[in-house]
């Protein structure tokens, strides 16, 4: 005798399943399933994918109930293991990771050089000959990690990609020059990144240095010095003479102390790529900072869609190291390709890394298939209606400081109860890559007045789907922005009849509710259109169309003469013979 176990209930783990896997799940032969599918009008083979709803119809026909419990994505599994906290794990204090920003020639490089020369970890003063993009110093027995790439774009890119690379930002302002366009740009980047700011008022050795004026200017840009009740600590320094450098280090450690930066050195490492390049002899070389855990030679690693095994690691002092703990910068060899700066790095089991990368590639493909996701003036109105936007974020660039001020003052007056202009950043000069990245991070439209955008920058904007609008006449800017802001208020809809269907059969699905097998008698039905269900002349209810299918293909619309499955958004007690009238929402033109 053979013992047959009958399956009464099965769990599917994805929205689609092959007939073969489905057959194993419900314990029915493939041939019988294929036969049932055929009766439903679905021509399937053993390797065909069927969707959950179709699977449910078939299962119910066998007297089996099924339910959907979607598996975690590999990305989720990766994050879970990277962010998990074991019970009783030992968290230790980790050094702060610091980025230096500011206007050109205000002394960023000099400051980084001065720190590097004074005291280098491992007592190798002056021993660093070649930069790996970051280095560590020691002060009062504590370490500080500096990112050695003062470019703003790199900084924001790290933020934009969700990698919390920097703990503290130092804003360098030359005391003899004051707050300049790139200082303002830096302030806006730091604010967007929500990182604590320490102001280093540099060049204090110069006779014309005027720190009080700098503080005044900073306050005008919403960076309020501590002594005036704000939270920006200002430290007067001279990168040239070394004055104030110890105070600056002390301040960094103090701010770090308040942030309570902790990590678990016993975990598998996570980190962030600072810079990476292809070396003729060594292959892909990446500088990274370990953020949590410890990275070891031999670890399997991945970043973005690149992967590999750590073949060798070089510390900031140029010497090979076997392992690197939290906040340590290292150069690593062993990636199969050059990873992107700002991307997160994970030490991870090879199998999981392969699965995550495959999933990421699939997602990138899907994403490419979709169109623009950035903010443009045209889709601003739609975004407001969806309730996702209340500010129109604008980055304003113009040829002169005068035009910037004039435009800014005008644009800020454009508002109504539901939306207003928010100037994320403004400055004189052509649009830069930094502006694009800031626009992407903050969902801004860039307005460029009376100047040309360099073609390289324009192509970056294109890639990141950021809109740059160029203007030559102020009132045109004002008109466009006013239209975008006001458009939404004046939008009114009317419902316009578009078609009608007759319900011929009702399918009941345990999880997905009811599907009306219908015939479109007039006009058309569209996904998301309004549906009024009637029995004779009596109105049973009003809802919208959640999905439309011809056999198993999801359709955006179905026209007269076709049979389709209609799923309504609300549960209305439909039955055979009922009719549905369809209406579309149309904007009433004033
Ligand atoms: P960066 O463009 O912000 O990296 O600025 P640099 O570090 O290259 O400095 C620009 C110029 O300012 C160089 O000529 C430096 O020698 C000078 N400089 C930097 N810091 C100081 C300082 O504290 N005092 C004086 N007098 N000059 C400085």
PDB file of C-alpha atoms and ligand atoms in Angstrom, residues 102-111 150 172 202-206 237-241, ligand 1:
ATOM      1  CA  UNK A 102      35.085  75.121   2.392  1.00  0.00           C
ATOM      2  CA  UNK A 103      35.824  77.676  -0.336  1.00  0.00           C
ATOM      3  CA  UNK A 104      38.810  77.211  -2.604  1.00  0.00           C
ATOM      4  CA  UNK A 105      42.070  78.649  -1.204  1.00  0.00           C
ATOM      5  CA  UNK A 106      40.665  78.971   2.309  1.00  0.00           C
ATOM      6  CA  UNK A 107      43.114  76.321   3.495  1.00  0.00           C
ATOM      7  CA  UNK A 108      41.492  72.873   3.389  1.00  0.00           C
ATOM      8  CA  UNK A 109      44.573  71.171   1.968  1.00  0.00           C
ATOM      9  CA  UNK A 110      46.877  73.099   4.299  1.00  0.00           C
ATOM     10  CA  UNK A 111      44.804  72.041   7.304  1.00  0.00           C
ATOM     11  CA  UNK A 150      38.001  67.914   0.110  1.00  0.00           C
ATOM     12  CA  UNK A 172      37.148  76.054   6.784  1.00  0.00           C
ATOM     13  CA  UNK A 202      41.651  79.911   9.276  1.00  0.00           C
ATOM     14  CA  UNK A 203      44.505  82.299   8.439  1.00  0.00           C
ATOM     15  CA  UNK A 204      44.299  83.976  11.840  1.00  0.00           C
ATOM     16  CA  UNK A 205      48.011  84.838  11.458  1.00  0.00           C
ATOM     17  CA  UNK A 206      47.108  87.405   8.817  1.00  0.00           C
ATOM     18  CA  UNK A 237      43.255  78.609  13.677  1.00  0.00           C
ATOM     19  CA  UNK A 238      46.211  79.053  11.392  1.00  0.00           C
ATOM     20  CA  UNK A 239      47.086  76.072   9.267  1.00  0.00           C
ATOM     21  CA  UNK A 240      50.332  77.910   8.500  1.00  0.00           C
ATOM     22  CA  UNK A 241      51.644  78.574  12.020  1.00  0.00           C
TER      23      UNK A 241
HETATM   24  P1  LIG B   1      42.349  74.915  -0.314  1.00  0.00           P
HETATM   25  O1  LIG B   1      42.092  75.341  -1.709  1.00  0.00           O
HETATM   26  O2  LIG B   1      41.179  75.227   0.574  1.00  0.00           O
HETATM   27  O3  LIG B   1      42.817  73.510  -0.161  1.00  0.00           O
HETATM   28  O4  LIG B   1      43.490  75.889   0.232  1.00  0.00           O
HETATM   29  P2  LIG B   1      45.047  75.604   0.412  1.00  0.00           P
HETATM   30  O5  LIG B   1      45.285  74.781   1.609  1.00  0.00           O
HETATM   31  O6  LIG B   1      45.608  75.164  -0.865  1.00  0.00           O
HETATM   32  O7  LIG B   1      45.552  77.072   0.767  1.00  0.00           O
HETATM   33  C1  LIG B   1      45.445  78.160  -0.128  1.00  0.00           C
HETATM   34  C2  LIG B   1      46.536  79.172   0.151  1.00  0.00           C
HETATM   35  O8  LIG B   1      46.354  79.719   1.444  1.00  0.00           O
HETATM   36  C3  LIG B   1      47.929  78.571   0.107  1.00  0.00           C
HETATM   37  O9  LIG B   1      48.781  79.496  -0.508  1.00  0.00           O
HETATM   38  C4  LIG B   1      48.284  78.401   1.575  1.00  0.00           C
HETATM   39  O10 LIG B   1      49.657  78.497   1.810  1.00  0.00           O
HETATM   40  C5  LIG B   1      47.535  79.570   2.204  1.00  0.00           C
HETATM   41  N1  LIG B   1      47.185  79.294   3.597  1.00  0.00           N
HETATM   42  C6  LIG B   1      46.518  78.229   4.060  1.00  0.00           C
HETATM   43  N2  LIG B   1      46.332  78.321   5.382  1.00  0.00           N
HETATM   44  C7  LIG B   1      46.919  79.492   5.777  1.00  0.00           C
HETATM   45  C8  LIG B   1      47.068  80.162   7.038  1.00  0.00           C
HETATM   46  O11 LIG B   1      46.622  79.707   8.097  1.00  0.00           O
HETATM   47  N3  LIG B   1      47.696  81.361   7.019  1.00  0.00           N
HETATM   48  C9  LIG B   1      48.177  81.904   5.877  1.00  0.00           C
HETATM   49  N4  LIG B   1      48.792  83.066   5.959  1.00  0.00           N
HETATM   50  N5  LIG B   1      48.063  81.301   4.691  1.00  0.00           N
HETATM   51  C10 LIG B   1      47.451  80.118   4.620  1.00  0.00           C
END
